[in-house]
Amino acid sequence: MPDRLRRRLLQAAAGALAFPRLARSQGLSARPIRVILGQTAATTPDLIARLLAPRLQTRWHQPVVVENRGGAGGAIGLDAVAKAAPDGHTITVNVNSTLTLPLFFKIDFDVLESFTPITLLAQNIFALVVHPSVPAKNFPEFLEWAKREGAKANYGSPGNGTHHHLMMESLKLRTGLALTHVPYKGSAPAFTDLIGGQIATMFVPLGTALSLAGKLRWIGGSARERSPLAPDLAPLHEQGVSGFDYFAWFAAWGPAGMPAEIVTRYSSALHEIFGEPEMREALAKQGASIRLSSPQELDRLNRADFAALAKLVKDAKIKGD
């Protein structure tokens, strides 16, 4: 066998052996890592996971696969994560609205105790938008239109307990709006009917609002501060809904009982990845911004948001439709 060929074969063999050695050095075996999502493709958690997966794979030289298991407000995917072995080979990227799952669905896991917090990743604001047939260009005009329409005025959401749903119910609680909720099974059909005029209005992520500019009219932003991506989008807080400050946040969790050393390795790797300018730019195009934390900070935020969202559901008398 020629020396050059022998060297190449030895290098290839060494590279193959390096995969399991490197994986073991991360506290993991060489098996693929699964990032299981409770949301469908083209949602913000899906975008984040698909930006994250190849970068984590490059760092750890280990296959990282994204699995979408949408349905039941995210419960199907989260159930799979909750029941997975806590060995670091299964994690999830999820949104905080799923903290309301036990308020709308019968689930077999505990939204606070069945998962190991790893780190916050990002947050984004929403825009209240209307179909062009709605004769309103700002929130005071929108409020007058809704009062005139009464029960005929409706709004859509991707399902019960989603941010799109909870934001509008919070707005209704604060302003006396009487919009009728029309829940869908996912974002895509809701957006399709909104563009088609079957529903009149909806809260949508800022990135979606930007992509649909011209097809829908912006009424106001959900966060107290204006976004540099849409400086002309006046916050609802500025338009008479004092104190309205609502955004979604996204984070990484593993199954309950994940060893501290693996949590630390994940947290460190994700902080490095989300510190990359390319990640910041990619998320900014979707209206999202980087927001990182320690596992302990994420756990505290998780519990505080659960209490706040549960209070909103109770105060607004929100029920599944």
PDB file of C-alpha atoms in Angstrom:
ATOM      1  CA  MET A   1       0.000   0.000   0.000  1.00  0.00           C
ATOM      2  CA  PRO A   2       1.458   3.402  -0.965  1.00  0.00           C
ATOM      3  CA  ASP A   3       2.548   5.578   1.987  1.00  0.00           C
ATOM      4  CA  ARG A   4       0.233   8.442   0.963  1.00  0.00           C
ATOM      5  CA  LEU A   5      -2.825   6.166   0.936  1.00  0.00           C
ATOM      6  CA  ARG A   6      -1.803   4.602   4.262  1.00  0.00           C
ATOM      7  CA  ARG A   7      -1.540   8.068   5.843  1.00  0.00           C
ATOM      8  CA  ARG A   8      -4.983   9.052   4.572  1.00  0.00           C
ATOM      9  CA  LEU A   9      -6.561   5.893   5.943  1.00  0.00           C
ATOM     10  CA  LEU A  10      -4.902   6.426   9.307  1.00  0.00           C
ATOM     11  CA  GLN A  11      -6.099  10.051   9.398  1.00  0.00           C
ATOM     12  CA  ALA A  12      -9.650   9.000   8.551  1.00  0.00           C
ATOM     13  CA  ALA A  13      -9.611   6.335  11.237  1.00  0.00           C
ATOM     14  CA  ALA A  14      -8.287   8.823  13.784  1.00  0.00           C
ATOM     15  CA  GLY A  15     -11.017  11.304  12.862  1.00  0.00           C
ATOM     16  CA  ALA A  16     -13.710   8.667  13.255  1.00  0.00           C
ATOM     17  CA  LEU A  17     -12.346   7.681  16.653  1.00  0.00           C
ATOM     18  CA  ALA A  18     -12.263  11.347  17.689  1.00  0.00           C
ATOM     19  CA  PHE A  19     -16.046  11.662  17.467  1.00  0.00           C
ATOM     20  CA  PRO A  20     -16.862   9.368  20.400  1.00  0.00           C
ATOM     21  CA  ARG A  21     -13.839  10.621  22.379  1.00  0.00           C
ATOM     22  CA  LEU A  22     -14.956  14.240  21.959  1.00  0.00           C
ATOM     23  CA  ALA A  23     -18.547  13.369  22.773  1.00  0.00           C
ATOM     24  CA  ARG A  24     -17.445  11.601  25.945  1.00  0.00           C
ATOM     25  CA  SER A  25     -15.369  14.649  26.852  1.00  0.00           C
ATOM     26  CA  GLN A  26     -18.646  16.622  26.782  1.00  0.00           C
ATOM     27  CA  GLY A  27     -20.222  14.160  29.243  1.00  0.00           C
ATOM     28  CA  LEU A  28     -22.210  12.581  26.367  1.00  0.00           C
ATOM     29  CA  SER A  29     -21.996   9.430  24.304  1.00  0.00           C
ATOM     30  CA  ALA A  30     -21.525   9.636  20.532  1.00  0.00           C
ATOM     31  CA  ARG A  31     -25.259   9.272  19.867  1.00  0.00           C
ATOM     32  CA  PRO A  32     -27.020  12.152  18.101  1.00  0.00           C
ATOM     33  CA  ILE A  33     -28.467  15.029  20.121  1.00  0.00           C
ATOM     34  CA  ARG A  34     -32.167  15.668  19.539  1.00  0.00           C
ATOM     35  CA  VAL A  35     -33.643  19.159  19.810  1.00  0.00           C
ATOM     36  CA  ILE A  36     -37.358  18.400  20.138  1.00  0.00           C
ATOM     37  CA  LEU A  37     -39.793  21.255  19.508  1.00  0.00           C
ATOM     38  CA  GLY A  38     -43.433  21.513  20.466  1.00  0.00           C
ATOM     39  CA  GLN A  39     -43.959  23.903  17.551  1.00  0.00           C
ATOM     40  CA  THR A  40     -44.200  23.449  13.810  1.00  0.00           C
ATOM     41  CA  ALA A  41     -41.713  24.581  11.166  1.00  0.00           C
ATOM     42  CA  ALA A  42     -41.265  28.314  10.483  1.00  0.00           C
ATOM     43  CA  THR A  43     -42.129  29.323  14.056  1.00  0.00           C
ATOM     44  CA  THR A  44     -39.642  31.295  16.163  1.00  0.00           C
ATOM     45  CA  PRO A  45     -38.578  28.274  18.292  1.00  0.00           C
ATOM     46  CA  ASP A  46     -38.002  26.360  15.046  1.00  0.00           C
ATOM     47  CA  LEU A  47     -35.902  29.198  13.625  1.00  0.00           C
ATOM     48  CA  ILE A  48     -33.802  29.378  16.783  1.00  0.00           C
ATOM     49  CA  ALA A  49     -33.303  25.617  16.909  1.00  0.00           C
ATOM     50  CA  ARG A  50     -32.243  25.420  13.269  1.00  0.00           C
ATOM     51  CA  LEU A  51     -29.744  28.238  13.744  1.00  0.00           C
ATOM     52  CA  LEU A  52     -28.436  26.533  16.864  1.00  0.00           C
ATOM     53  CA  ALA A  53     -28.187  22.907  15.681  1.00  0.00           C
ATOM     54  CA  PRO A  54     -25.415  23.147  13.046  1.00  0.00           C
ATOM     55  CA  ARG A  55     -23.326  25.419  15.271  1.00  0.00           C
ATOM     56  CA  LEU A  56     -23.554  23.041  18.215  1.00  0.00           C
ATOM     57  CA  GLN A  57     -22.748  20.144  15.903  1.00  0.00           C
ATOM     58  CA  THR A  58     -19.626  21.929  14.689  1.00  0.00           C
ATOM     59  CA  ARG A  59     -18.467  22.661  18.235  1.00  0.00           C
ATOM     60  CA  TRP A  60     -19.046  19.202  19.608  1.00  0.00           C
ATOM     61  CA  HIS A  61     -18.444  17.199  16.407  1.00  0.00           C
ATOM     62  CA  GLN A  62     -21.655  15.332  17.089  1.00  0.00           C
ATOM     63  CA  PRO A  63     -24.885  15.014  15.077  1.00  0.00           C
ATOM     64  CA  VAL A  64     -27.612  17.440  16.230  1.00  0.00           C
ATOM     65  CA  VAL A  65     -31.103  16.834  14.834  1.00  0.00           C
ATOM     66  CA  VAL A  66     -34.151  19.105  15.109  1.00  0.00           C
ATOM     67  CA  GLU A  67     -37.502  17.315  15.487  1.00  0.00           C
ATOM     68  CA  ASN A  68     -40.815  19.185  15.153  1.00  0.00           C
ATOM     69  CA  ARG A  69     -43.617  17.603  17.159  1.00  0.00           C
ATOM     70  CA  GLY A  70     -46.288  20.250  17.012  1.00  0.00           C
ATOM     71  CA  GLY A  71     -49.781  20.022  18.429  1.00  0.00           C
ATOM     72  CA  ALA A  72     -51.796  20.605  21.595  1.00  0.00           C
ATOM     73  CA  GLY A  73     -50.205  23.994  22.178  1.00  0.00           C
ATOM     74  CA  GLY A  74     -46.721  22.470  22.351  1.00  0.00           C
ATOM     75  CA  ALA A  75     -47.644  19.667  24.744  1.00  0.00           C
ATOM     76  CA  ILE A  76     -46.771  16.806  22.373  1.00  0.00           C
ATOM     77  CA  GLY A  77     -43.160  17.881  21.954  1.00  0.00           C
ATOM     78  CA  LEU A  78     -42.693  18.781  25.611  1.00  0.00           C
ATOM     79  CA  ASP A  79     -44.137  15.441  26.694  1.00  0.00           C
ATOM     80  CA  ALA A  80     -41.462  13.681  24.639  1.00  0.00           C
ATOM     81  CA  VAL A  81     -38.727  15.772  26.272  1.00  0.00           C
ATOM     82  CA  ALA A  82     -40.117  15.228  29.771  1.00  0.00           C
ATOM     83  CA  LYS A  83     -40.053  11.451  29.229  1.00  0.00           C
ATOM     84  CA  ALA A  84     -36.579  11.353  27.647  1.00  0.00           C
ATOM     85  CA  ALA A  85     -33.509  10.126  29.519  1.00  0.00           C
ATOM     86  CA  PRO A  86     -31.742  13.075  31.233  1.00  0.00           C
ATOM     87  CA  ASP A  87     -28.401  12.140  29.678  1.00  0.00           C
ATOM     88  CA  GLY A  88     -27.956  15.297  27.585  1.00  0.00           C
ATOM     89  CA  HIS A  89     -29.035  13.721  24.305  1.00  0.00           C
ATOM     90  CA  THR A  90     -32.462  15.397  24.336  1.00  0.00           C
ATOM     91  CA  ILE A  91     -33.157  19.084  24.851  1.00  0.00           C
ATOM     92  CA  THR A  92     -35.851  21.503  23.757  1.00  0.00           C
ATOM     93  CA  VAL A  93     -36.022  25.115  22.619  1.00  0.00           C
ATOM     94  CA  ASN A  94     -39.329  26.398  23.837  1.00  0.00           C
ATOM     95  CA  VAL A  95     -41.425  29.525  24.387  1.00  0.00           C
ATOM     96  CA  ASN A  96     -42.754  30.692  27.733  1.00  0.00           C
ATOM     97  CA  SER A  97     -46.408  30.657  26.660  1.00  0.00           C
ATOM     98  CA  THR A  98     -46.352  26.862  27.105  1.00  0.00           C
ATOM     99  CA  LEU A  99     -46.330  27.534  30.854  1.00  0.00           C
ATOM    100  CA  THR A 100     -50.106  27.865  30.493  1.00  0.00           C
ATOM    101  CA  LEU A 101     -50.527  24.320  29.123  1.00  0.00           C
ATOM    102  CA  PRO A 102     -52.015  22.886  32.349  1.00  0.00           C
ATOM    103  CA  LEU A 103     -54.612  25.659  32.281  1.00  0.00           C
ATOM    104  CA  PHE A 104     -55.941  24.565  28.876  1.00  0.00           C
ATOM    105  CA  PHE A 105     -54.950  20.927  28.354  1.00  0.00           C
ATOM    106  CA  LYS A 106     -54.715  17.694  30.296  1.00  0.00           C
ATOM    107  CA  ILE A 107     -50.984  16.910  30.305  1.00  0.00           C
ATOM    108  CA  ASP A 108     -48.838  14.168  31.843  1.00  0.00           C
ATOM    109  CA  PHE A 109     -45.941  16.377  32.911  1.00  0.00           C
ATOM    110  CA  ASP A 110     -45.333  19.345  35.187  1.00  0.00           C
ATOM    111  CA  VAL A 111     -44.369  22.518  33.313  1.00  0.00           C
ATOM    112  CA  LEU A 112     -42.113  23.596  36.216  1.00  0.00           C
ATOM    113  CA  GLU A 113     -40.735  20.348  37.617  1.00  0.00           C
ATOM    114  CA  SER A 114     -40.373  18.043  34.590  1.00  0.00           C
ATOM    115  CA  PHE A 115     -37.535  19.995  32.971  1.00  0.00           C
ATOM    116  CA  THR A 116     -34.003  21.160  33.722  1.00  0.00           C
ATOM    117  CA  PRO A 117     -33.447  24.839  32.859  1.00  0.00           C
ATOM    118  CA  ILE A 118     -30.323  25.530  30.774  1.00  0.00           C
ATOM    119  CA  THR A 119     -30.386  29.145  29.569  1.00  0.00           C
ATOM    120  CA  LEU A 120     -32.529  31.895  28.142  1.00  0.00           C
ATOM    121  CA  LEU A 121     -31.807  32.444  24.453  1.00  0.00           C
ATOM    122  CA  ALA A 122     -33.886  35.259  22.981  1.00  0.00           C
ATOM    123  CA  GLN A 123     -37.019  37.358  23.202  1.00  0.00           C
ATOM    124  CA  ASN A 124     -39.270  39.103  20.710  1.00  0.00           C
ATOM    125  CA  ILE A 125     -42.122  41.573  20.652  1.00  0.00           C
ATOM    126  CA  PHE A 126     -45.413  41.315  18.812  1.00  0.00           C
ATOM    127  CA  ALA A 127     -47.416  43.679  16.641  1.00  0.00           C
ATOM    128  CA  LEU A 128     -51.173  44.084  16.684  1.00  0.00           C
ATOM    129  CA  VAL A 129     -52.187  43.968  13.007  1.00  0.00           C
ATOM    130  CA  VAL A 130     -55.483  44.179  11.134  1.00  0.00           C
ATOM    131  CA  HIS A 131     -56.775  43.161   7.731  1.00  0.00           C
ATOM    132  CA  PRO A 132     -56.924  46.206   5.381  1.00  0.00           C
ATOM    133  CA  SER A 133     -60.744  46.058   5.483  1.00  0.00           C
ATOM    134  CA  VAL A 134     -60.646  47.225   9.107  1.00  0.00           C
ATOM    135  CA  PRO A 135     -60.956  51.054   9.041  1.00  0.00           C
ATOM    136  CA  ALA A 136     -58.347  51.761  11.714  1.00  0.00           C
ATOM    137  CA  LYS A 137     -54.818  53.134  11.510  1.00  0.00           C
ATOM    138  CA  ASN A 138     -54.037  53.359  15.223  1.00  0.00           C
ATOM    139  CA  PHE A 139     -55.282  51.882  18.478  1.00  0.00           C
ATOM    140  CA  PRO A 140     -57.898  54.539  19.381  1.00  0.00           C
ATOM    141  CA  GLU A 141     -59.483  54.034  15.939  1.00  0.00           C
ATOM    142  CA  PHE A 142     -59.220  50.260  16.362  1.00  0.00           C
ATOM    143  CA  LEU A 143     -60.989  50.501  19.718  1.00  0.00           C
ATOM    144  CA  GLU A 144     -63.831  52.508  18.195  1.00  0.00           C
ATOM    145  CA  TRP A 145     -64.172  50.040  15.319  1.00  0.00           C
ATOM    146  CA  ALA A 146     -64.298  47.068  17.711  1.00  0.00           C
ATOM    147  CA  LYS A 147     -66.996  48.753  19.805  1.00  0.00           C
ATOM    148  CA  ARG A 148     -69.102  49.397  16.707  1.00  0.00           C
ATOM    149  CA  GLU A 149     -68.726  45.837  15.468  1.00  0.00           C
ATOM    150  CA  GLY A 150     -69.501  44.228  18.821  1.00  0.00           C
ATOM    151  CA  ALA A 151     -69.637  40.419  18.757  1.00  0.00           C
ATOM    152  CA  LYS A 152     -68.972  40.392  14.976  1.00  0.00           C
ATOM    153  CA  ALA A 153     -65.385  41.558  15.582  1.00  0.00           C
ATOM    154  CA  ASN A 154     -63.073  38.594  15.823  1.00  0.00           C
ATOM    155  CA  TYR A 155     -59.388  37.819  16.238  1.00  0.00           C
ATOM    156  CA  GLY A 156     -57.284  34.774  15.535  1.00  0.00           C
ATOM    157  CA  SER A 157     -54.512  32.858  17.262  1.00  0.00           C
ATOM    158  CA  PRO A 158     -52.506  29.680  16.597  1.00  0.00           C
ATOM    159  CA  GLY A 159     -54.339  28.084  19.534  1.00  0.00           C
ATOM    160  CA  ASN A 160     -55.373  28.378  23.134  1.00  0.00           C
ATOM    161  CA  GLY A 161     -52.662  29.576  25.507  1.00  0.00           C
ATOM    162  CA  THR A 162     -50.365  30.919  22.792  1.00  0.00           C
ATOM    163  CA  HIS A 163     -48.923  34.407  23.169  1.00  0.00           C
ATOM    164  CA  HIS A 164     -51.153  35.580  20.329  1.00  0.00           C
ATOM    165  CA  HIS A 165     -54.149  34.494  22.430  1.00  0.00           C
ATOM    166  CA  LEU A 166     -52.926  35.707  25.827  1.00  0.00           C
ATOM    167  CA  MET A 167     -51.823  39.137  24.584  1.00  0.00           C
ATOM    168  CA  MET A 168     -55.219  39.853  23.074  1.00  0.00           C
ATOM    169  CA  GLU A 169     -57.027  38.672  26.191  1.00  0.00           C
ATOM    170  CA  SER A 170     -54.784  40.904  28.295  1.00  0.00           C
ATOM    171  CA  LEU A 171     -55.626  43.807  25.978  1.00  0.00           C
ATOM    172  CA  LYS A 172     -59.339  42.996  26.260  1.00  0.00           C
ATOM    173  CA  LEU A 173     -59.075  42.945  30.046  1.00  0.00           C
ATOM    174  CA  ARG A 174     -57.415  46.367  30.103  1.00  0.00           C
ATOM    175  CA  THR A 175     -59.625  48.126  27.546  1.00  0.00           C
ATOM    176  CA  GLY A 176     -63.009  46.436  27.610  1.00  0.00           C
ATOM    177  CA  LEU A 177     -62.694  45.080  24.060  1.00  0.00           C
ATOM    178  CA  ALA A 178     -65.205  42.348  23.219  1.00  0.00           C
ATOM    179  CA  LEU A 179     -63.445  40.550  20.377  1.00  0.00           C
ATOM    180  CA  THR A 180     -64.392  36.931  19.676  1.00  0.00           C
ATOM    181  CA  HIS A 181     -61.487  34.447  19.735  1.00  0.00           C
ATOM    182  CA  VAL A 182     -61.003  32.129  16.739  1.00  0.00           C
ATOM    183  CA  PRO A 183     -58.273  29.567  17.594  1.00  0.00           C
ATOM    184  CA  TYR A 184     -56.415  27.695  14.842  1.00  0.00           C
ATOM    185  CA  LYS A 185     -54.188  24.640  14.835  1.00  0.00           C
ATOM    186  CA  GLY A 186     -50.945  26.484  14.237  1.00  0.00           C
ATOM    187  CA  SER A 187     -49.711  29.817  12.939  1.00  0.00           C
ATOM    188  CA  ALA A 188     -49.865  29.128   9.193  1.00  0.00           C
ATOM    189  CA  PRO A 189     -53.656  28.670   8.886  1.00  0.00           C
ATOM    190  CA  ALA A 190     -54.269  31.633  11.170  1.00  0.00           C
ATOM    191  CA  PHE A 191     -52.038  33.898   9.079  1.00  0.00           C
ATOM    192  CA  THR A 192     -53.677  32.636   5.880  1.00  0.00           C
ATOM    193  CA  ASP A 193     -57.156  33.515   7.121  1.00  0.00           C
ATOM    194  CA  LEU A 194     -55.981  36.873   8.463  1.00  0.00           C
ATOM    195  CA  ILE A 195     -54.539  37.819   5.076  1.00  0.00           C
ATOM    196  CA  GLY A 196     -57.707  36.529   3.416  1.00  0.00           C
ATOM    197  CA  GLY A 197     -59.969  38.582   5.677  1.00  0.00           C
ATOM    198  CA  GLN A 198     -61.714  35.645   7.394  1.00  0.00           C
ATOM    199  CA  ILE A 199     -60.481  37.072  10.699  1.00  0.00           C
ATOM    200  CA  ALA A 200     -60.038  40.782  11.302  1.00  0.00           C
ATOM    201  CA  THR A 201     -57.078  41.121  13.619  1.00  0.00           C
ATOM    202  CA  MET A 202     -54.332  39.296  15.468  1.00  0.00           C
ATOM    203  CA  PHE A 203     -51.146  39.743  17.451  1.00  0.00           C
ATOM    204  CA  VAL A 204     -48.212  38.434  15.390  1.00  0.00           C
ATOM    205  CA  PRO A 205     -44.440  38.333  16.029  1.00  0.00           C
ATOM    206  CA  LEU A 206     -42.695  41.445  14.777  1.00  0.00           C
ATOM    207  CA  GLY A 207     -40.762  39.457  12.173  1.00  0.00           C
ATOM    208  CA  THR A 208     -44.043  38.170  10.734  1.00  0.00           C
ATOM    209  CA  ALA A 209     -45.494  41.682  10.741  1.00  0.00           C
ATOM    210  CA  LEU A 210     -42.466  42.926   8.819  1.00  0.00           C
ATOM    211  CA  SER A 211     -42.741  40.131   6.250  1.00  0.00           C
ATOM    212  CA  LEU A 212     -46.464  40.832   5.725  1.00  0.00           C
ATOM    213  CA  ALA A 213     -46.116  44.612   5.405  1.00  0.00           C
ATOM    214  CA  GLY A 214     -48.450  45.762   2.659  1.00  0.00           C
ATOM    215  CA  LYS A 215     -50.855  42.874   3.211  1.00  0.00           C
ATOM    216  CA  LEU A 216     -51.778  43.853   6.762  1.00  0.00           C
ATOM    217  CA  ARG A 217     -51.910  47.168   8.635  1.00  0.00           C
ATOM    218  CA  TRP A 218     -49.950  47.724  11.847  1.00  0.00           C
ATOM    219  CA  ILE A 219     -51.875  49.113  14.812  1.00  0.00           C
ATOM    220  CA  GLY A 220     -49.408  48.948  17.706  1.00  0.00           C
ATOM    221  CA  GLY A 221     -46.505  47.172  19.356  1.00  0.00           C
ATOM    222  CA  SER A 222     -46.789  44.898  22.386  1.00  0.00           C
ATOM    223  CA  ALA A 223     -43.664  46.101  24.202  1.00  0.00           C
ATOM    224  CA  ARG A 224     -43.290  49.375  26.067  1.00  0.00           C
ATOM    225  CA  GLU A 225     -40.245  50.394  23.985  1.00  0.00           C
ATOM    226  CA  ARG A 226     -40.121  50.876  20.228  1.00  0.00           C
ATOM    227  CA  SER A 227     -38.128  48.384  18.200  1.00  0.00           C
ATOM    228  CA  PRO A 228     -35.257  49.688  16.044  1.00  0.00           C
ATOM    229  CA  LEU A 229     -36.522  47.304  13.352  1.00  0.00           C
ATOM    230  CA  ALA A 230     -39.865  49.114  13.224  1.00  0.00           C
ATOM    231  CA  PRO A 231     -39.461  52.593  14.735  1.00  0.00           C
ATOM    232  CA  ASP A 232     -42.803  53.691  13.282  1.00  0.00           C
ATOM    233  CA  LEU A 233     -44.671  50.956  15.164  1.00  0.00           C
ATOM    234  CA  ALA A 234     -46.063  52.894  18.124  1.00  0.00           C
ATOM    235  CA  PRO A 235     -46.315  50.803  21.313  1.00  0.00           C
ATOM    236  CA  LEU A 236     -49.815  50.296  22.676  1.00  0.00           C
ATOM    237  CA  HIS A 237     -48.413  51.794  25.877  1.00  0.00           C
ATOM    238  CA  GLU A 238     -48.066  55.104  23.990  1.00  0.00           C
ATOM    239  CA  GLN A 239     -51.588  54.855  22.574  1.00  0.00           C
ATOM    240  CA  GLY A 240     -53.588  54.847  25.766  1.00  0.00           C
ATOM    241  CA  VAL A 241     -52.988  51.315  27.097  1.00  0.00           C
ATOM    242  CA  SER A 242     -50.703  52.434  29.906  1.00  0.00           C
ATOM    243  CA  GLY A 243     -48.269  49.815  31.182  1.00  0.00           C
ATOM    244  CA  PHE A 244     -48.914  47.307  28.390  1.00  0.00           C
ATOM    245  CA  ASP A 245     -45.531  45.599  28.021  1.00  0.00           C
ATOM    246  CA  TYR A 246     -45.704  42.082  26.653  1.00  0.00           C
ATOM    247  CA  PHE A 247     -43.107  39.974  24.848  1.00  0.00           C
ATOM    248  CA  ALA A 248     -42.269  36.329  24.347  1.00  0.00           C
ATOM    249  CA  TRP A 249     -39.059  34.716  25.511  1.00  0.00           C
ATOM    250  CA  PHE A 250     -37.386  31.537  24.359  1.00  0.00           C
ATOM    251  CA  ALA A 251     -35.074  29.223  26.271  1.00  0.00           C
ATOM    252  CA  ALA A 252     -33.411  25.815  26.314  1.00  0.00           C
ATOM    253  CA  TRP A 253     -34.379  23.044  28.724  1.00  0.00           C
ATOM    254  CA  GLY A 254     -33.537  19.390  29.186  1.00  0.00           C
ATOM    255  CA  PRO A 255     -35.451  16.638  30.983  1.00  0.00           C
ATOM    256  CA  ALA A 256     -35.580  16.823  34.776  1.00  0.00           C
ATOM    257  CA  GLY A 257     -32.537  15.334  36.446  1.00  0.00           C
ATOM    258  CA  MET A 258     -29.953  16.325  33.837  1.00  0.00           C
ATOM    259  CA  PRO A 259     -26.504  16.241  35.528  1.00  0.00           C
ATOM    260  CA  ALA A 260     -25.096  19.631  36.498  1.00  0.00           C
ATOM    261  CA  GLU A 261     -21.913  19.078  34.473  1.00  0.00           C
ATOM    262  CA  ILE A 262     -23.925  18.560  31.276  1.00  0.00           C
ATOM    263  CA  VAL A 263     -26.111  21.590  32.010  1.00  0.00           C
ATOM    264  CA  THR A 264     -22.969  23.683  32.443  1.00  0.00           C
ATOM    265  CA  ARG A 265     -21.512  22.438  29.156  1.00  0.00           C
ATOM    266  CA  TYR A 266     -24.718  23.218  27.306  1.00  0.00           C
ATOM    267  CA  SER A 267     -25.061  26.634  28.919  1.00  0.00           C
ATOM    268  CA  SER A 268     -21.471  27.549  28.070  1.00  0.00           C
ATOM    269  CA  ALA A 269     -21.788  26.364  24.452  1.00  0.00           C
ATOM    270  CA  LEU A 270     -25.103  28.130  23.876  1.00  0.00           C
ATOM    271  CA  HIS A 271     -23.810  31.378  25.352  1.00  0.00           C
ATOM    272  CA  GLU A 272     -20.862  31.228  22.943  1.00  0.00           C
ATOM    273  CA  ILE A 273     -23.099  30.437  19.967  1.00  0.00           C
ATOM    274  CA  PHE A 274     -25.614  33.170  20.739  1.00  0.00           C
ATOM    275  CA  GLY A 275     -22.761  35.612  21.229  1.00  0.00           C
ATOM    276  CA  GLU A 276     -21.868  35.316  17.543  1.00  0.00           C
ATOM    277  CA  PRO A 277     -22.731  38.402  15.443  1.00  0.00           C
ATOM    278  CA  GLU A 278     -24.306  36.150  12.791  1.00  0.00           C
ATOM    279  CA  MET A 279     -26.782  34.796  15.318  1.00  0.00           C
ATOM    280  CA  ARG A 280     -27.659  38.278  16.517  1.00  0.00           C
ATOM    281  CA  GLU A 281     -28.230  39.448  12.934  1.00  0.00           C
ATOM    282  CA  ALA A 282     -30.282  36.390  11.962  1.00  0.00           C
ATOM    283  CA  LEU A 283     -32.580  36.791  14.958  1.00  0.00           C
ATOM    284  CA  ALA A 284     -32.866  40.554  14.464  1.00  0.00           C
ATOM    285  CA  LYS A 285     -34.319  39.925  11.005  1.00  0.00           C
ATOM    286  CA  GLN A 286     -37.122  38.053  12.753  1.00  0.00           C
ATOM    287  CA  GLY A 287     -37.714  40.842  15.254  1.00  0.00           C
ATOM    288  CA  ALA A 288     -35.997  38.914  18.066  1.00  0.00           C
ATOM    289  CA  SER A 289     -33.072  39.901  20.271  1.00  0.00           C
ATOM    290  CA  ILE A 290     -30.559  37.821  22.236  1.00  0.00           C
ATOM    291  CA  ARG A 291     -31.288  37.351  25.921  1.00  0.00           C
ATOM    292  CA  LEU A 292     -29.071  34.957  27.910  1.00  0.00           C
ATOM    293  CA  SER A 293     -29.116  33.795  31.526  1.00  0.00           C
ATOM    294  CA  SER A 294     -27.809  31.290  34.027  1.00  0.00           C
ATOM    295  CA  PRO A 295     -29.874  28.124  34.658  1.00  0.00           C
ATOM    296  CA  GLN A 296     -30.857  29.558  38.043  1.00  0.00           C
ATOM    297  CA  GLU A 297     -32.067  32.835  36.511  1.00  0.00           C
ATOM    298  CA  LEU A 298     -34.115  30.924  33.954  1.00  0.00           C
ATOM    299  CA  ASP A 299     -35.716  28.838  36.691  1.00  0.00           C
ATOM    300  CA  ARG A 300     -36.711  31.966  38.647  1.00  0.00           C
ATOM    301  CA  LEU A 301     -38.116  33.644  35.523  1.00  0.00           C
ATOM    302  CA  ASN A 302     -39.984  30.464  34.624  1.00  0.00           C
ATOM    303  CA  ARG A 303     -41.726  30.354  38.001  1.00  0.00           C
ATOM    304  CA  ALA A 304     -42.483  34.082  38.050  1.00  0.00           C
ATOM    305  CA  ASP A 305     -43.998  33.946  34.555  1.00  0.00           C
ATOM    306  CA  PHE A 306     -46.062  30.895  35.429  1.00  0.00           C
ATOM    307  CA  ALA A 307     -47.615  32.827  38.322  1.00  0.00           C
ATOM    308  CA  ALA A 308     -48.179  35.939  36.161  1.00  0.00           C
ATOM    309  CA  LEU A 309     -49.746  34.033  33.277  1.00  0.00           C
ATOM    310  CA  ALA A 310     -51.934  31.976  35.595  1.00  0.00           C
ATOM    311  CA  LYS A 311     -53.171  35.236  37.143  1.00  0.00           C
ATOM    312  CA  LEU A 312     -53.938  36.649  33.693  1.00  0.00           C
ATOM    313  CA  VAL A 313     -55.922  33.555  32.760  1.00  0.00           C
ATOM    314  CA  LYS A 314     -57.887  33.804  36.012  1.00  0.00           C
ATOM    315  CA  ASP A 315     -58.460  37.572  35.935  1.00  0.00           C
ATOM    316  CA  ALA A 316     -59.495  37.613  32.290  1.00  0.00           C
ATOM    317  CA  LYS A 317     -61.597  34.467  32.745  1.00  0.00           C
ATOM    318  CA  ILE A 318     -59.829  32.923  29.749  1.00  0.00           C
ATOM    319  CA  LYS A 319     -61.148  29.531  28.718  1.00  0.00           C
ATOM    320  CA  GLY A 320     -60.215  27.216  25.895  1.00  0.00           C
ATOM    321  CA  ASP A 321     -62.384  27.667  22.810  1.00  0.00           C
TER     322      ASP A 321
END
